[in-house]
Tab-separated table of C-alpha atoms and ligand atoms in Angstrom:
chain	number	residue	atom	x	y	z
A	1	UNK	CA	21.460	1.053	-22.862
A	2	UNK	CA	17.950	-1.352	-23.474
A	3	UNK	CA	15.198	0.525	-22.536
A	4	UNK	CA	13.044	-0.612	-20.173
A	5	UNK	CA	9.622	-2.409	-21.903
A	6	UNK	CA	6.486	-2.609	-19.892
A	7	UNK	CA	4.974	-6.048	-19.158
A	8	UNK	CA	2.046	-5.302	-17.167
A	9	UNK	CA	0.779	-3.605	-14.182
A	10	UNK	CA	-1.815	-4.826	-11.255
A	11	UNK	CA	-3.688	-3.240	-8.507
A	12	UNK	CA	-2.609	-3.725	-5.261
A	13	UNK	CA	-6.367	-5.349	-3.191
A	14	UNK	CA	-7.513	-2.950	-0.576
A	15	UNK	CA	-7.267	0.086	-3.621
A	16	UNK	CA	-3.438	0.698	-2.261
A	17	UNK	CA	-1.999	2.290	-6.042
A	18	UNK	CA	-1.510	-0.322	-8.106
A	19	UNK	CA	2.857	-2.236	-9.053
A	20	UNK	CA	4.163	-2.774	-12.808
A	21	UNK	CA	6.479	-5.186	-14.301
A	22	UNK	CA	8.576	-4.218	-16.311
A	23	UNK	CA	11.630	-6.264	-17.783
A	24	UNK	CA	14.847	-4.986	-19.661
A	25	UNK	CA	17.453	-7.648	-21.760
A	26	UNK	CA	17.305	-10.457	-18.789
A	27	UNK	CA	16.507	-7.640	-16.319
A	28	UNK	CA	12.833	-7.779	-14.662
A	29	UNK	CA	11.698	-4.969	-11.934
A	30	UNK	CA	8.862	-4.588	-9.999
A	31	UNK	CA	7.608	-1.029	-8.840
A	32	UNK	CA	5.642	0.645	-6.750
A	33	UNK	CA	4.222	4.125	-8.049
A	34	UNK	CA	7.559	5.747	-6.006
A	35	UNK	CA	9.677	3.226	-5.293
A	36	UNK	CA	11.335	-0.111	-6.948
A	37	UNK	CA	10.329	-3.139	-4.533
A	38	UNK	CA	11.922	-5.096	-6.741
A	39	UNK	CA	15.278	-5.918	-8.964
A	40	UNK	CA	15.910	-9.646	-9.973
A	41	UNK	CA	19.310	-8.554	-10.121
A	42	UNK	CA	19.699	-7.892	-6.242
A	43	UNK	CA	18.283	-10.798	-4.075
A	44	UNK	CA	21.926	-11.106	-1.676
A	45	UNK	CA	19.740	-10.417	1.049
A	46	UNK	CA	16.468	-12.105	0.306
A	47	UNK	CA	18.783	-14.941	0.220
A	48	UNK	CA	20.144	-14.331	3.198
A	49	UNK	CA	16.809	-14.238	5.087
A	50	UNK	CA	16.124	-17.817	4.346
A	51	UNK	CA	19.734	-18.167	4.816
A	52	UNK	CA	20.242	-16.775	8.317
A	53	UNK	CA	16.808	-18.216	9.649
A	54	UNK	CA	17.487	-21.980	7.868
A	55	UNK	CA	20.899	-22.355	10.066
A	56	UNK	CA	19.057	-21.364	13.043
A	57	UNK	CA	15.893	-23.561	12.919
A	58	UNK	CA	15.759	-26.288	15.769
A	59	UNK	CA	13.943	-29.128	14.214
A	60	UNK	CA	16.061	-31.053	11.861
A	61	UNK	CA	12.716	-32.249	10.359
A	62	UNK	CA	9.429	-32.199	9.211
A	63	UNK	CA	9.869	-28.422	9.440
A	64	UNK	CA	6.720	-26.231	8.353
A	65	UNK	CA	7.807	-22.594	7.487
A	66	UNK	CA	5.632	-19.781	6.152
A	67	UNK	CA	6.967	-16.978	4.149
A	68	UNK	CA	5.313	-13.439	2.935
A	69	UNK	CA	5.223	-12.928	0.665
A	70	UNK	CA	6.465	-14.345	-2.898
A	71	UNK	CA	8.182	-11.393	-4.523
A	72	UNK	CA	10.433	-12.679	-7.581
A	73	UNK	CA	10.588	-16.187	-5.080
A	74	UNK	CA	14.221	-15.709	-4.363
A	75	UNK	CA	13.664	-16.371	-0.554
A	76	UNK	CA	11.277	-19.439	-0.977
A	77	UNK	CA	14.106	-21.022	-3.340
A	78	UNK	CA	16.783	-20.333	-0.558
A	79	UNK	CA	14.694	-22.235	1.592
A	80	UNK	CA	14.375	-24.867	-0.251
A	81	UNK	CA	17.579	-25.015	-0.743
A	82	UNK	CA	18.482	-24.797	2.711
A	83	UNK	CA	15.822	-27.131	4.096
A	84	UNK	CA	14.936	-30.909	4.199
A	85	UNK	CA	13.535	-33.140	2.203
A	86	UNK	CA	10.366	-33.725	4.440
A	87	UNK	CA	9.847	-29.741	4.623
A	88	UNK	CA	6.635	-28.036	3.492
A	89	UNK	CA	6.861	-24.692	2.972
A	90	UNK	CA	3.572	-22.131	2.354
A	91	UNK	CA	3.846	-19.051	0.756
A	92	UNK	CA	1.490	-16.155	1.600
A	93	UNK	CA	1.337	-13.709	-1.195
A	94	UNK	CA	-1.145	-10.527	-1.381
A	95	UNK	CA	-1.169	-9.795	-5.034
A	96	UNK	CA	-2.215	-12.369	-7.443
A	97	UNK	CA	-0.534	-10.543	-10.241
A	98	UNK	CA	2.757	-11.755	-8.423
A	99	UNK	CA	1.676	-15.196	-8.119
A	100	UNK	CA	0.978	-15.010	-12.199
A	101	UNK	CA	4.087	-12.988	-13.156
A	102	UNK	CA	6.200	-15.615	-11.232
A	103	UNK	CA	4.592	-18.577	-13.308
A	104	UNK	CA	4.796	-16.153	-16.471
A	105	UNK	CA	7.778	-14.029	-16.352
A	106	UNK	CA	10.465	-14.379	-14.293
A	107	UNK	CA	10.040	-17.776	-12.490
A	108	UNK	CA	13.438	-18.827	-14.185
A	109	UNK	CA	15.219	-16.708	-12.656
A	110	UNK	CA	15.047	-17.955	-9.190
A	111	UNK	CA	14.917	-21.869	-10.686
A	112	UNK	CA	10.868	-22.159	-10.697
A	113	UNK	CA	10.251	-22.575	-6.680
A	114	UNK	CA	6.783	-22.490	-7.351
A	115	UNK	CA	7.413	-26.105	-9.019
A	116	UNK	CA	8.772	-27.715	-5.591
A	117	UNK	CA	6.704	-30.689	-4.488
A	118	UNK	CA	7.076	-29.114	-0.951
A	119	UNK	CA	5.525	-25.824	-1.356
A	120	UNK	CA	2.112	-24.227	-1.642
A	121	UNK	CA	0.893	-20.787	-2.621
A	122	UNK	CA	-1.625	-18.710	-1.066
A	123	UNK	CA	-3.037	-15.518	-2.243
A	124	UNK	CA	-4.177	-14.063	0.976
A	125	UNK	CA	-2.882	-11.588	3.381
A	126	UNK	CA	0.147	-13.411	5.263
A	127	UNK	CA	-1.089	-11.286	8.524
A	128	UNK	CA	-4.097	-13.512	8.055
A	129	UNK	CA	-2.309	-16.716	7.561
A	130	UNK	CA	-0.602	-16.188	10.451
A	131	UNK	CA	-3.792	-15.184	12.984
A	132	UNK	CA	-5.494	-18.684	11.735
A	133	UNK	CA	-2.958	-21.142	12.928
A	134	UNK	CA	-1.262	-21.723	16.599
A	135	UNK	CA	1.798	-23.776	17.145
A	136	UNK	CA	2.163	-24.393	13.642
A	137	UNK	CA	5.625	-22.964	12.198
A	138	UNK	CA	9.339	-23.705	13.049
A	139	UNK	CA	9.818	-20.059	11.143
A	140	UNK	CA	8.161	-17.337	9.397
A	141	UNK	CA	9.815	-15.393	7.083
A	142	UNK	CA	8.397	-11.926	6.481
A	143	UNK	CA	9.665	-9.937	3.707
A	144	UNK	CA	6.429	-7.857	2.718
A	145	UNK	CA	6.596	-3.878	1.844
A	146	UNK	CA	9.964	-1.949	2.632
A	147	UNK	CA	10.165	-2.983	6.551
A	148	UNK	CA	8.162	-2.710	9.572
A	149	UNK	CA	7.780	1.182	8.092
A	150	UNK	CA	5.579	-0.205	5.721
A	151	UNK	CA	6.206	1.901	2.558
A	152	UNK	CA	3.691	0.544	-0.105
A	153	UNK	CA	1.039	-0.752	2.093
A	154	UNK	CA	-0.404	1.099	4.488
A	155	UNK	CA	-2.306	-2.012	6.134
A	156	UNK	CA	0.931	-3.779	6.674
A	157	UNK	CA	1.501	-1.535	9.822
A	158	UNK	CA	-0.666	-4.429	11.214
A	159	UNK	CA	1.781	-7.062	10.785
A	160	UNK	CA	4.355	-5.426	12.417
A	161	UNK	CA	2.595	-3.571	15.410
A	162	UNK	CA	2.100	-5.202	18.771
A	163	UNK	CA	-0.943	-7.326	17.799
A	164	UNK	CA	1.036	-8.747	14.479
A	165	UNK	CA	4.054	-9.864	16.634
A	166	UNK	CA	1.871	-11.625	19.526
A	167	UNK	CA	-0.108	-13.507	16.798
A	168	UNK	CA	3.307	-14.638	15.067
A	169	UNK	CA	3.986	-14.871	18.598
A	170	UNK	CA	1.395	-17.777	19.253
A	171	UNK	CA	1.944	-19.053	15.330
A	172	UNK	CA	4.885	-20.404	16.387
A	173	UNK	CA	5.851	-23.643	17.754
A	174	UNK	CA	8.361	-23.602	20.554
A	175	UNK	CA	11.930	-22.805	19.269
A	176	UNK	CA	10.399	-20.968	16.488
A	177	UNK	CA	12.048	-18.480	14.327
A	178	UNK	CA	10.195	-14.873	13.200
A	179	UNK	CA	12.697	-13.460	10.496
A	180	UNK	CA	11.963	-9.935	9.231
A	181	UNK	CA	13.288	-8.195	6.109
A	182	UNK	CA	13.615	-4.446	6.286
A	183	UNK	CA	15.590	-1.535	3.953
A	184	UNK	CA	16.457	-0.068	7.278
A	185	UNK	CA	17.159	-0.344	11.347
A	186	UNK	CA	13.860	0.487	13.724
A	187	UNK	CA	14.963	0.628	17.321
A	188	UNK	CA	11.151	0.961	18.354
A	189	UNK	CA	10.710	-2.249	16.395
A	190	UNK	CA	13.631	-4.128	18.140
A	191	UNK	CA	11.922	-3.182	21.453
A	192	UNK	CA	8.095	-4.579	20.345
A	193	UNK	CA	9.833	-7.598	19.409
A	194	UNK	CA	11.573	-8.062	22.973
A	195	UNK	CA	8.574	-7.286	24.581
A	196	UNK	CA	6.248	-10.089	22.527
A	197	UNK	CA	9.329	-12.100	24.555
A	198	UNK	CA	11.139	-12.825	21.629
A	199	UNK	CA	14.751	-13.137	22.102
A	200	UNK	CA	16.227	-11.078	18.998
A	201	UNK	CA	19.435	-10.719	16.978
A	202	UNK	CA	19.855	-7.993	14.492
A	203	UNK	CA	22.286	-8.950	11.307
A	204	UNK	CA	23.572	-6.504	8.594
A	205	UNK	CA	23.413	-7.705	5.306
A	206	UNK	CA	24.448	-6.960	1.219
A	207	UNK	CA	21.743	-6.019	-1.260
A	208	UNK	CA	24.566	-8.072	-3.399
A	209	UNK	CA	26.143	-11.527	-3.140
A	210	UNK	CA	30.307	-10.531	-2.018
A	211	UNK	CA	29.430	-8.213	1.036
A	212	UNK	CA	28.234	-5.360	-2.100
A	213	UNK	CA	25.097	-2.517	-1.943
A	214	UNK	CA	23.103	-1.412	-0.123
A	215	UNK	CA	22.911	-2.548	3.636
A	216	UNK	CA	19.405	-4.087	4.919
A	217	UNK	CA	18.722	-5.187	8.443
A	218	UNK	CA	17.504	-8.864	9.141
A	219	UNK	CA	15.913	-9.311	12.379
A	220	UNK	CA	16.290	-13.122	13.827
A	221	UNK	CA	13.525	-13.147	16.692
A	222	UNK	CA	13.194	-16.700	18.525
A	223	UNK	CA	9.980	-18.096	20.512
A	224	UNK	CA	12.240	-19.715	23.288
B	301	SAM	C1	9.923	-7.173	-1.681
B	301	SAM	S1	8.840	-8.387	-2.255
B	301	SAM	C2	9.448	-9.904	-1.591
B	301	SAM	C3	10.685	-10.353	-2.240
B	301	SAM	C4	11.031	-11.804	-1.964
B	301	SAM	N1	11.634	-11.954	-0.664
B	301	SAM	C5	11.964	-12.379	-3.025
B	301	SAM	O1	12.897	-13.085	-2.663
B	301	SAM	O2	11.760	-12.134	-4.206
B	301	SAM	C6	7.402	-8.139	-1.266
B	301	SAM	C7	6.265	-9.054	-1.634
B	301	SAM	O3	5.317	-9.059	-0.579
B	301	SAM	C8	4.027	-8.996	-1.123
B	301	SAM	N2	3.143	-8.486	-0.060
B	301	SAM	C9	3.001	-7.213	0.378
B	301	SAM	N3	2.165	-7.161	1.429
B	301	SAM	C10	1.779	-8.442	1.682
B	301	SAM	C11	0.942	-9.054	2.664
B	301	SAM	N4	0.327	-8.325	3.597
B	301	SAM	N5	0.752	-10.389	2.617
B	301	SAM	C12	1.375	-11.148	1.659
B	301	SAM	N6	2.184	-10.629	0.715
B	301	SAM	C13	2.400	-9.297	0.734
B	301	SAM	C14	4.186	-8.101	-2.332
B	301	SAM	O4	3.123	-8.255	-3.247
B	301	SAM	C15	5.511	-8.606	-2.878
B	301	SAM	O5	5.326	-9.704	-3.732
């Protein structure tokens, strides 16, 4: 068995502990002080989240999505995948270690989003990207922390709380899409989402490609 070689480590902003890369053969994790946010070997469902919300999106084109945040990029390049030409998608990530260890590390792995003509990075606090604009995006894709119970953050409570779902809420154009990740099923979250008026659909999903792993819960919430 290789043993697993640190790369580097960064503080989490807002003094939150701090995550480290490390990388083993073709391998590359990312970790919390607890917990593994991270394994470029399982992305089935990170796909899937740019997957499921792609299919769903009403407007064919010029579509403007936002997703937080970057992670090893293996939802932005499903998006890209699965969106047009004329798309422009922004990507709000927290850590700028990420950002760096994407263009550095691991960026290969996921076929070098971060090189698509139609995105752009932000290193900011998707919760604020998403108060500052109204009407703006045909979906946001959240995949930050473990879930709506926020595991590594505890500021991200914010995003997912009542306030963080009316702004996404308003963020949205008409038709809109508000996709969340999560390692788990909230029923309390399902009912703040249908009380922001969103109309929801929960989906199971694979940690791995082939219906494999772990199961993860994808919530598809629309602004009709
Ligand atoms: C589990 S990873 C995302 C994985 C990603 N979907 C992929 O395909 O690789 C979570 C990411 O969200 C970032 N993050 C956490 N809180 C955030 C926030 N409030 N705003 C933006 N990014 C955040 C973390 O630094 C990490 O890069």
């Amino acid at each position: 068995m290789i043993p697993w070689e640190e790369i580097d480590r960064a503080e989490v902003p807002g003094g939150e502990g701090e995550i480290i890369l490390r990388k083993r053969g073709t391998e590359f994790s990312i970790r919390a002080a607890t917990t593994e946010l991270m394994n470029s070997r399982l992305h089935g469902s990170e796909d899937a989240l740019a997957e499921l919300t792609c299919s769903r999106i009403k407007r064919k084109s010029d579509q403007r999505i936002l997703i937080g945040g970057l992670g090893m990029g293996y939802t932005l390049a499903a998006a890209l995948q699965h969106s047009g030409d004329d798309s422009l998608i922004t990507v709000a990530e927290l850590i700028p270690a990420v950002i760096r260890w994407n263009r550095e590390h691991f960026g290969h792995l996921a076929g070098k989003p971060l090189d698509d003509g139609r995105v752009s990075i932000q290193q900011e606090d998707v919760a604020e990207t998403i108060r500052r604009k109204k009407s703006t995006w045909d979906a946001i894709l959240l995949d930050v922390d473990n879930g709506p119970d926020g595991l590594t953050r505890k500021a991200n409570d914010r995003i997912y709380g009542m306030n963080g779902l009316k702004n996404a809420f308003f963020a949205l154009r008409t038709g809109g899409m508000l996709s969340i990740w999560s390692s788990g099923v909230d029923e309390q979250f399902t009912h703040r989402l249908k009380q922001c008026q969103f109309q929801t659909e929960i989906v199971t999903v694979r940690a791995r490609k082939l219906g494999k792993g772990a199961r993860h819960t994808i919530w598809l919430a629309t602004k009709s």
